Each structure stands twice: as C-alpha cells, then as structure tokens.
PDB file of C-alpha atoms in Angstrom:
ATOM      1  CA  UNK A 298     105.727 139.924  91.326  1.00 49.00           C
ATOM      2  CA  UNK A 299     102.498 139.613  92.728  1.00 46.00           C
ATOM      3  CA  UNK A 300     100.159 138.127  90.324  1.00 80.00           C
ATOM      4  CA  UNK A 301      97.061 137.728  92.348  1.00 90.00           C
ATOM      5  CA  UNK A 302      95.137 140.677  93.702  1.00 93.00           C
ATOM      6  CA  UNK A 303      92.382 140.504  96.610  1.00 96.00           C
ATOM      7  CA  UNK A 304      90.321 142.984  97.972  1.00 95.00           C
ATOM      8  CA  UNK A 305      89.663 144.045 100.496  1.00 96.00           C
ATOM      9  CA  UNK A 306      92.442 142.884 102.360  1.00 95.00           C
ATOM     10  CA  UNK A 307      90.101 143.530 105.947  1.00 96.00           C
ATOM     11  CA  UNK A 308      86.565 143.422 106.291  1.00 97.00           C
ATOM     12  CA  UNK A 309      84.899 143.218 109.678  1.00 97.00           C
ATOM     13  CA  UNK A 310      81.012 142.751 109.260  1.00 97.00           C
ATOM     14  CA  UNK A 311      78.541 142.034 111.540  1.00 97.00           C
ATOM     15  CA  UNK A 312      76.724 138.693 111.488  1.00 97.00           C
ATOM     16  CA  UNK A 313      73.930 138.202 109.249  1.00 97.00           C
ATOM     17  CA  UNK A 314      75.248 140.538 106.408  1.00 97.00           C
ATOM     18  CA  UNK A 315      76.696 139.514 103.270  1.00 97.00           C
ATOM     19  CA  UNK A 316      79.907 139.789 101.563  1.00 97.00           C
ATOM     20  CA  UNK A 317      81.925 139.589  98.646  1.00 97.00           C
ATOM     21  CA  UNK A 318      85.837 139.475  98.047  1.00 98.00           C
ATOM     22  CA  UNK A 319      87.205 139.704  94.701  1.00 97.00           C
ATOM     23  CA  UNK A 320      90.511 138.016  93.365  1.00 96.00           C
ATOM     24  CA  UNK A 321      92.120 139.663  90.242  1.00 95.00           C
ATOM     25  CA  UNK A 322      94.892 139.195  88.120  1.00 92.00           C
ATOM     26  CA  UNK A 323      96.419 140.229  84.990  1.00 88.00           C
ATOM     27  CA  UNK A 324      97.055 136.241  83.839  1.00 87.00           C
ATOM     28  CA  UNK A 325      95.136 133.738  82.898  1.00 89.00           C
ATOM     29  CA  UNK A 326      94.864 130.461  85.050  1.00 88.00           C
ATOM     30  CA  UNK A 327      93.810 127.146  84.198  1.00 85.00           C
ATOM     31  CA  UNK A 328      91.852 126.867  87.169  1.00 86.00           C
ATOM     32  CA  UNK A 329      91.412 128.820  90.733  1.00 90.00           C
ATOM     33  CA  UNK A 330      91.310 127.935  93.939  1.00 92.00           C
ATOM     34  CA  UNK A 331      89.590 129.530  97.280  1.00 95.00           C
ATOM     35  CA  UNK A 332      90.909 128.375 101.040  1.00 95.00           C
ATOM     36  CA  UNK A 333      89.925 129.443 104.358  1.00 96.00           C
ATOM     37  CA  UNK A 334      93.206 129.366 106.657  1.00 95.00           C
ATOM     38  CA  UNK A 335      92.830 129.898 110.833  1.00 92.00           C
ATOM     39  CA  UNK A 336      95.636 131.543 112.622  1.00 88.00           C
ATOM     40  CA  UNK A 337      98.298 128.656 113.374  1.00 86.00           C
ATOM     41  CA  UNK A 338      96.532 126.072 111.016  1.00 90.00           C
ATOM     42  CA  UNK A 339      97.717 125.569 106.862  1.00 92.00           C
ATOM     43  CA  UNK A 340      95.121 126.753 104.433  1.00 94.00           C
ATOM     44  CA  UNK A 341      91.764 124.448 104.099  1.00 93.00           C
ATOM     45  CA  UNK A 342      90.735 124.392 100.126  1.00 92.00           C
ATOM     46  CA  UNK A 343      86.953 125.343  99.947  1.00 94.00           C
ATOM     47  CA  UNK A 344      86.688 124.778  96.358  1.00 93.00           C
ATOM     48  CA  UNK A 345      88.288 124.608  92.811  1.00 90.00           C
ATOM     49  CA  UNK A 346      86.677 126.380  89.988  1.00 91.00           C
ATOM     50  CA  UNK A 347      88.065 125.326  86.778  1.00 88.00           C
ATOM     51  CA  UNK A 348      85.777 126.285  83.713  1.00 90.00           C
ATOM     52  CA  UNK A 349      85.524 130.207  82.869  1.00 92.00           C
ATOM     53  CA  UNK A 350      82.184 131.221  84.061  1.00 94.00           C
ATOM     54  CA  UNK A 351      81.848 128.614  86.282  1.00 94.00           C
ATOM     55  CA  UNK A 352      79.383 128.976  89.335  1.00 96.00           C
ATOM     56  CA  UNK A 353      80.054 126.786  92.307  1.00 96.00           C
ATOM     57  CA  UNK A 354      77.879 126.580  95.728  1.00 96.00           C
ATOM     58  CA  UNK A 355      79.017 125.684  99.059  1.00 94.00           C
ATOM     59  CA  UNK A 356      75.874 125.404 101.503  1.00 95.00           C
ATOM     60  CA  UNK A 357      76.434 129.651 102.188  1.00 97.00           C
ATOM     61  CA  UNK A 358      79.529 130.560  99.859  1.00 96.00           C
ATOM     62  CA  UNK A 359      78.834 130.966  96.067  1.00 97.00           C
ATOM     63  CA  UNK A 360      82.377 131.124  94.201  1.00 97.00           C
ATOM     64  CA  UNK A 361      82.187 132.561  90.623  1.00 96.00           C
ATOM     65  CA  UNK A 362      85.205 132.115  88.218  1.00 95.00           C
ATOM     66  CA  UNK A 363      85.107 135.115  85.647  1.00 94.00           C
ATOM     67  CA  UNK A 364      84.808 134.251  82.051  1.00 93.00           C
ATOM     68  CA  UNK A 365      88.044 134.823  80.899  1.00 92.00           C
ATOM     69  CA  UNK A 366      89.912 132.659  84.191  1.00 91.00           C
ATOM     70  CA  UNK A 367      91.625 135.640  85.342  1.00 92.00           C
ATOM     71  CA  UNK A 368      89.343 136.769  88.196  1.00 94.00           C
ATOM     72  CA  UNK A 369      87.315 134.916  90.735  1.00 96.00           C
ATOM     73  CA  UNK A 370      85.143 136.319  93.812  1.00 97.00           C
ATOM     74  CA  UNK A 371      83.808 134.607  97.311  1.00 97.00           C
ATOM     75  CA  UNK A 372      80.118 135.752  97.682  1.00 97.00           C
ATOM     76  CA  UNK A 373      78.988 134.542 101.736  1.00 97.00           C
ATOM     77  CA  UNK A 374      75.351 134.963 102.135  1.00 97.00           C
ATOM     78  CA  UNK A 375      74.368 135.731 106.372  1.00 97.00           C
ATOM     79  CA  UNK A 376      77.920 135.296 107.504  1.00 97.00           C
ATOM     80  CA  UNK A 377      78.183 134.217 110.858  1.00 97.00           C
ATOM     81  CA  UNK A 378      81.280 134.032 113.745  1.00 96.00           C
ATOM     82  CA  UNK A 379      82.400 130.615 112.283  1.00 95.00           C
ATOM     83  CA  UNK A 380      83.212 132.378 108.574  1.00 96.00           C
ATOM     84  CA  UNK A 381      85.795 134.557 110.503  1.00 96.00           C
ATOM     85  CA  UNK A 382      89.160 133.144 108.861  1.00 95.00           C
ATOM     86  CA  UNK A 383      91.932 134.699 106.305  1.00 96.00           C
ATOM     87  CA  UNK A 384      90.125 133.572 103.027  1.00 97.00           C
ATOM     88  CA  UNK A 385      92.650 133.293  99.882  1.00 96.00           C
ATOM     89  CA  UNK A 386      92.444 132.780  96.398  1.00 95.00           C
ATOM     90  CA  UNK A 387      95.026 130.858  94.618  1.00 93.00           C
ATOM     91  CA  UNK A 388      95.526 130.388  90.855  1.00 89.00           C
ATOM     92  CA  UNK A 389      97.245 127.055  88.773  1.00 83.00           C
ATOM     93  CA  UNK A 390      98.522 126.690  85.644  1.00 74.00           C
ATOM     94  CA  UNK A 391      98.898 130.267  84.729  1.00 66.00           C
ATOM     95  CA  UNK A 392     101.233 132.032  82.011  1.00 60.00           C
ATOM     96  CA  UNK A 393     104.063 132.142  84.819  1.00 55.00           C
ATOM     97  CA  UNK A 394     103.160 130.036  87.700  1.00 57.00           C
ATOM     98  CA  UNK A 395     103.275 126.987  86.004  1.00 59.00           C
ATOM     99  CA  UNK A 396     103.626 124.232  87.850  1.00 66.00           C
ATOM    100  CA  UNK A 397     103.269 125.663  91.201  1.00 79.00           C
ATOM    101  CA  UNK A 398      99.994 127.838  92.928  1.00 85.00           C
ATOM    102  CA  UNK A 399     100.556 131.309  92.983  1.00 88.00           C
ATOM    103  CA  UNK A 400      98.967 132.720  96.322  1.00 92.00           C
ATOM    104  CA  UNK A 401      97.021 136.645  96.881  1.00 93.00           C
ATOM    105  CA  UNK A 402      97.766 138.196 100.053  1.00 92.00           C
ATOM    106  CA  UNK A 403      94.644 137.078 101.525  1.00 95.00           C
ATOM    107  CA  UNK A 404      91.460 138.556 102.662  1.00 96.00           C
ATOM    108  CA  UNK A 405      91.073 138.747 106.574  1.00 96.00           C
ATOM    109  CA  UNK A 406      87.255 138.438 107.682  1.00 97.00           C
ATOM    110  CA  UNK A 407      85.669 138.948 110.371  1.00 97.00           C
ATOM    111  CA  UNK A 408      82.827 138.548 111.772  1.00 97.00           C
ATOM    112  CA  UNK A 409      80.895 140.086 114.813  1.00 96.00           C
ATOM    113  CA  UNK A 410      78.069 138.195 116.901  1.00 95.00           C
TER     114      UNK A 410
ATOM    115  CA  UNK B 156      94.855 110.602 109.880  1.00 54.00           C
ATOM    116  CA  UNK B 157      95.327 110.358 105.953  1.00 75.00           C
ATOM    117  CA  UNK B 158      96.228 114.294 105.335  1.00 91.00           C
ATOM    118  CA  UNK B 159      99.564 115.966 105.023  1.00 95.00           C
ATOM    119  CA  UNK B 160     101.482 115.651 108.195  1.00 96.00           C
ATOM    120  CA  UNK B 161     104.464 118.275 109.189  1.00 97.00           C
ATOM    121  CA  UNK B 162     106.770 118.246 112.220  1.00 97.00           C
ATOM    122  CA  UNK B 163     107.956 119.692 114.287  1.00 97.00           C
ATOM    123  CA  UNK B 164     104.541 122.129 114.592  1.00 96.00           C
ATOM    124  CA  UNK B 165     106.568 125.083 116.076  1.00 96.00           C
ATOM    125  CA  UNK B 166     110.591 125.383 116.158  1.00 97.00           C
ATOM    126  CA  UNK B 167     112.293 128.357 118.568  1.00 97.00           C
ATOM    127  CA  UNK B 168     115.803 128.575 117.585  1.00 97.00           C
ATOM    128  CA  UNK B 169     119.111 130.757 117.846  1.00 97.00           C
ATOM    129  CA  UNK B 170     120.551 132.670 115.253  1.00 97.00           C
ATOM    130  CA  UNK B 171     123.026 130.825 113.195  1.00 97.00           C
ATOM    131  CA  UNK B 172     121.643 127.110 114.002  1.00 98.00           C
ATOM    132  CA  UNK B 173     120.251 125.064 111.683  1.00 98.00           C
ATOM    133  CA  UNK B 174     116.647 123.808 111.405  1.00 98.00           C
ATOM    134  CA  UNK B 175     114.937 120.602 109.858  1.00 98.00           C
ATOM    135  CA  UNK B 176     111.234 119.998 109.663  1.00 98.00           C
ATOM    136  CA  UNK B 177     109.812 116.846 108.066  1.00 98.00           C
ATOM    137  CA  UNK B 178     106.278 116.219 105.624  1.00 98.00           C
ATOM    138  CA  UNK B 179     104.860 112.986 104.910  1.00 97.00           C
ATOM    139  CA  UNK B 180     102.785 113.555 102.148  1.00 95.00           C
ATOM    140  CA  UNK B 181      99.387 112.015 101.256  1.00 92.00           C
ATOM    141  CA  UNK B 182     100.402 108.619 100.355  1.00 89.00           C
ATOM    142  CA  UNK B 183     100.257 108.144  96.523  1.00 83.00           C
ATOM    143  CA  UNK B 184     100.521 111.576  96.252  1.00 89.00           C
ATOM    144  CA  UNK B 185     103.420 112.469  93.833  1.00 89.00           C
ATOM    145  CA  UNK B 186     104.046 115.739  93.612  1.00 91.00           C
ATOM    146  CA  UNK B 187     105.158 117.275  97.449  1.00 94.00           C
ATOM    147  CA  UNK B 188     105.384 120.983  97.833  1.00 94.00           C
ATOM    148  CA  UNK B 189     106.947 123.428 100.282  1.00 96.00           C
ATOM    149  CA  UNK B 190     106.061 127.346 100.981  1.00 96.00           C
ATOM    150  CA  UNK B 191     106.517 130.049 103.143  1.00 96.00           C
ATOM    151  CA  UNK B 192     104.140 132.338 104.790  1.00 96.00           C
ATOM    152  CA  UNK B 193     104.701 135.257 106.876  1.00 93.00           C
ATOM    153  CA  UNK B 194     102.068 137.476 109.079  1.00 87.00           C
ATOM    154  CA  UNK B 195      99.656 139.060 107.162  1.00 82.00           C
ATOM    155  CA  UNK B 196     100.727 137.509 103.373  1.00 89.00           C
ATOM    156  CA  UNK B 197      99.616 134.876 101.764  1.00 92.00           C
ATOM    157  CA  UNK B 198     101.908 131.360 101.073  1.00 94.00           C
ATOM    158  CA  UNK B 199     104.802 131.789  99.043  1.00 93.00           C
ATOM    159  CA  UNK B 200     106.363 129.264  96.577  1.00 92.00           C
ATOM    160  CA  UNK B 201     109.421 127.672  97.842  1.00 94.00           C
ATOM    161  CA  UNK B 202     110.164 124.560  95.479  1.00 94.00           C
ATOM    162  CA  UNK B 203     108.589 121.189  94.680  1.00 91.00           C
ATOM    163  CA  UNK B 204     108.729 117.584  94.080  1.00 93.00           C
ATOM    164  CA  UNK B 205     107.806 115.208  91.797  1.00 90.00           C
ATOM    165  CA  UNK B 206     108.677 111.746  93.338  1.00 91.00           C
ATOM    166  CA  UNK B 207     112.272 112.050  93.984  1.00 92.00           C
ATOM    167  CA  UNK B 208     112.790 114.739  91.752  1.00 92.00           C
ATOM    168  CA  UNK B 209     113.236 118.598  92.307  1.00 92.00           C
ATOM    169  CA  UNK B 210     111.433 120.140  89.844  1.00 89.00           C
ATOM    170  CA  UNK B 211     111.651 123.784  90.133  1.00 87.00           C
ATOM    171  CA  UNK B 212     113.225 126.190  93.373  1.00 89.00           C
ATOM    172  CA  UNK B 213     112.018 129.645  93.841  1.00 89.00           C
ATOM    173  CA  UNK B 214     114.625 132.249  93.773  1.00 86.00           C
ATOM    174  CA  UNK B 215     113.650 133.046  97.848  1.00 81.00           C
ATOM    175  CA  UNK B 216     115.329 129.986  98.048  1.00 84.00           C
ATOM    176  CA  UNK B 217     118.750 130.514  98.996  1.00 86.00           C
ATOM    177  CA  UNK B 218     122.034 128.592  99.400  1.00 91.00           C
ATOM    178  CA  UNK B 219     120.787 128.259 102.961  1.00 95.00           C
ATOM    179  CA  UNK B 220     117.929 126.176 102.654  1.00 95.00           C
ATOM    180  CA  UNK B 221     117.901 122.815 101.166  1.00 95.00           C
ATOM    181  CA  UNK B 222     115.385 120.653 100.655  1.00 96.00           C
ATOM    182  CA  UNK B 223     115.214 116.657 100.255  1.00 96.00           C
ATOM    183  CA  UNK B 224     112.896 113.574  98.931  1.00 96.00           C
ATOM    184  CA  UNK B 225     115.188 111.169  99.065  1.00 91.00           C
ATOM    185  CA  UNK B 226     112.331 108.055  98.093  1.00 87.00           C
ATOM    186  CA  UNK B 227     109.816 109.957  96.846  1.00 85.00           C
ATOM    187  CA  UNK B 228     108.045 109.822  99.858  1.00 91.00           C
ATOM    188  CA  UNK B 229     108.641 111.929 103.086  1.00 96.00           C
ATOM    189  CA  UNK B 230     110.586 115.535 102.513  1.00 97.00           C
ATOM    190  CA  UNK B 231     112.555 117.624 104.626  1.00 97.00           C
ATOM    191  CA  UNK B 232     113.271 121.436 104.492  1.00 97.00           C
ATOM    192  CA  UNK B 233     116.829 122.574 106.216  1.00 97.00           C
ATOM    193  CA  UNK B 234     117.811 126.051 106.708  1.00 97.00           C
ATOM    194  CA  UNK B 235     121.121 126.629 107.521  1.00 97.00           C
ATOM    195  CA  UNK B 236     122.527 129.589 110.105  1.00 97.00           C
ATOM    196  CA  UNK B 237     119.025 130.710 110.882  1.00 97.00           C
ATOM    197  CA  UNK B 238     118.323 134.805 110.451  1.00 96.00           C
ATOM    198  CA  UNK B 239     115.774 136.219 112.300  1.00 95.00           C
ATOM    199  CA  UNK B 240     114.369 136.972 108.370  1.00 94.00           C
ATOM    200  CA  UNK B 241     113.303 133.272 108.321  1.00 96.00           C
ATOM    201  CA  UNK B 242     110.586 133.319 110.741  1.00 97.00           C
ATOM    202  CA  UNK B 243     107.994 131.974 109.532  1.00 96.00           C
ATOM    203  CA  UNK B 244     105.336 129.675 108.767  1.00 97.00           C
ATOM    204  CA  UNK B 245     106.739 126.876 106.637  1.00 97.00           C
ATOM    205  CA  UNK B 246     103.794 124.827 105.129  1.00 97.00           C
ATOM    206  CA  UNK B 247     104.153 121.476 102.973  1.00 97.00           C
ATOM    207  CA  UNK B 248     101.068 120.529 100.323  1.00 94.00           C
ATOM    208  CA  UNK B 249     100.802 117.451  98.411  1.00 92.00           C
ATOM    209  CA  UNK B 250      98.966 116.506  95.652  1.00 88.00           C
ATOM    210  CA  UNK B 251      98.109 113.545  92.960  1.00 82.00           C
ATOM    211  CA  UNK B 252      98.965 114.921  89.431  1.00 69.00           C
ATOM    212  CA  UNK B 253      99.745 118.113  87.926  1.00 60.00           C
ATOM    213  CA  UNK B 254      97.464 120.851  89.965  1.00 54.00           C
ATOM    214  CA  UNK B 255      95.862 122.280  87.501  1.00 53.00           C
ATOM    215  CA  UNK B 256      92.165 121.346  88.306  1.00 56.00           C
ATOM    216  CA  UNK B 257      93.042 119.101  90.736  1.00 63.00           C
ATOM    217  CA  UNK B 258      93.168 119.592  94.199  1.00 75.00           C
ATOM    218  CA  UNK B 259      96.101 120.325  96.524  1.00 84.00           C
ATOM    219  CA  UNK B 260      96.221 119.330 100.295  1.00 89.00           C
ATOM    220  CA  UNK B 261      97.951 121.454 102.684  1.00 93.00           C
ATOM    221  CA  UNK B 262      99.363 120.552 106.158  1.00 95.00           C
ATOM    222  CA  UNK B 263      98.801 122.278 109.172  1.00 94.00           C
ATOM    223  CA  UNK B 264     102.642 124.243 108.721  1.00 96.00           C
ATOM    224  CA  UNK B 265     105.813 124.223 110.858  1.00 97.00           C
ATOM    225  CA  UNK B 266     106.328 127.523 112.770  1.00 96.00           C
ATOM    226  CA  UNK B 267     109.947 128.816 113.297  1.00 97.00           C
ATOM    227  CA  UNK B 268     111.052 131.722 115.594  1.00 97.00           C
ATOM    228  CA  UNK B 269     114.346 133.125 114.457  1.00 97.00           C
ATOM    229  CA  UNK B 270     115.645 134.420 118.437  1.00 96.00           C
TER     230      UNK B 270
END
C-alpha cells in the first residue's frame, strides 16, 4: 500500500520558473523528509521537517510541512539545470511505517537551459 | 569518506546465482537499513537493523534473500537463485537513533542486472 502520494510525477520547466511538488498522504507522520536522488547515485536528504506547520529554507527550496503532518510540498524559486534530479518525499514514524521510512514514487524534474 | 559505503556498485549476474553486496554503515550509527528501488519508483523497505539485531523484514522479502549484521557493524544482503525480477537498485541507509526527526544517510546503492 502506497502511503505517500506525489505529484506530479514529471515536470519539465524551463529555467528561471518556479515550482511546486506536493507530497500527500492519508497518515500522519512524526516527521517528513525531502531528498534529491541523481540517476545511479542513493537519495541525498535536503531537509527534515518535523513540527506541523513548519517552514524550512534551503538557499532556493522552501519546504512546508502541513499542519496536521500528513502533507508536505517542495516550493524551488528560479530553478535552474542543477535542480534537475528525482526529488522524493519520505515520511517516519507514521501509524504503519513505524520504524522504517516509507518512500512516494518520486517526482522527476527537469529543467531546461 | 565518513558516509555509508556499499559494494559492489553494480553486479551483472546469471539467473539462478547468488549475489552478496556489503554496507559499512556510518560508524556509531546503530540502526543499518536496506531497500530496494526499481526504475521510475521510489525506495522500498526491505528490513533493518538495530546493532546485531533484525528488527523487522518486509514481506518483499522472500526466502531468497537474507540479510546479516553479524557485529553490529558492516551488513550484507544475499539473494539466492537470482530472477530477472530482482534487478534492481539495492540501497543501504544508516542512521543514529530511532528516525523519527532524525536524519538518515543513504549510500550511493548496489546495482544488480538479473541476465
């Protein structure tokens, strides 16, 4: 069962525009977390959001974590080539997960010079 | 290079033979993690470790695969009589304490080709 839902799944912008992706579930987690993972490489964590309504900035990204800790969304501000990664959301410590992170599909970004 | 190290990177193998890859963890890190991730998805649980102990297995994984921390430290994932369903990306994470609001560290993932 999946419990984490991203959209959009692709997005191909060009650079300079902005973006969000969203990352929605039915559970609650105890925190969330946002990586950016290059084809070949393991996932990179970007950031851990742990309080509901919690704002967190990273230089460009701006990571919100909704009030009630089930949903979460990646704002990028003038993306650029260098964003261009699959960008996923993982959640911890939720109803079923437990222990372990439960993973979305993913977000695949990219981004046109 | 203090991050979460997995070998071998990429693995071609037959149908039917078996397969080992290795993680060494962060040291200190206690808890040592192992999921699979296929084209297009993202990771899926496998099991993990807390020192020596196996905590909790996924039901995707079967009587083939096996995995091992014998001292707590180091881990390795076998998968016995390969099917060309197992390709796939197998990553390792590690991390200090319970992950709830704390950070887990991923490795850069074994491939393995199923031929």
């Amino acid at each position: 069962t999946q419990l984490l839902e991203q959209s959009p799944q692709f997005l191909s912008i060009q650079e300079g525009e902005n973006l969000t992706v969203y990352c929605n579930s039915s559970s609650v987690f105890s925190s969330l977390q946002w990586y950016r993972q290059e084809p070949g490489e393991g996932p990179v964590l970007l950031v851990t959001v742990v309080t509901g309504g919690e704002v967190k900035k990273l230089k460009r990204l701006t990571f919100q974590f909704g009030d009630a800790r089930k949903d979460s969304s990646l704002h990028i501000t003038a993306a650029q080539p260098g964003d261009t990664g699959l960008y996923l959301c993982a959640g911890a410590g939720g109803e079923t997960s437990g222990s372990r992170l439960t993973f979305g599909e993913g977000t695949q970004l990219t981004v046109n010079p | 290079d203090t991050g979460v190290s997995q070998n071998p990177r990429h693995k071609i193998t037959k149908r039917g033979q078996n397969v080992t890859f290795r993680c060494d963890p962060i040291s200190e890190h206690n808890r040592l993690y192992w999921y699979r991730q296929t084209l297009g998805q993202g990771p899926e649980f496998l099991t993990y470790f807390q020192n020596e102990a196996q905590l909790e297995k996924s039901r995707l994984l079967s009587d083939r695969f096996s995995a091992e921390r014998p001292k707590g430290s180091f881990s390795t994932l076998e998968i016995q009589r390969t099917e060309q369903g197992d390709s796939a990306m197998y990553l390792c994470a590690s991390s200090p304490s319970p992950i709830s609001g704390n950070t887990i560290y991923f490795g850069e993932g074994s491939w393995l080709t199923v031929v």
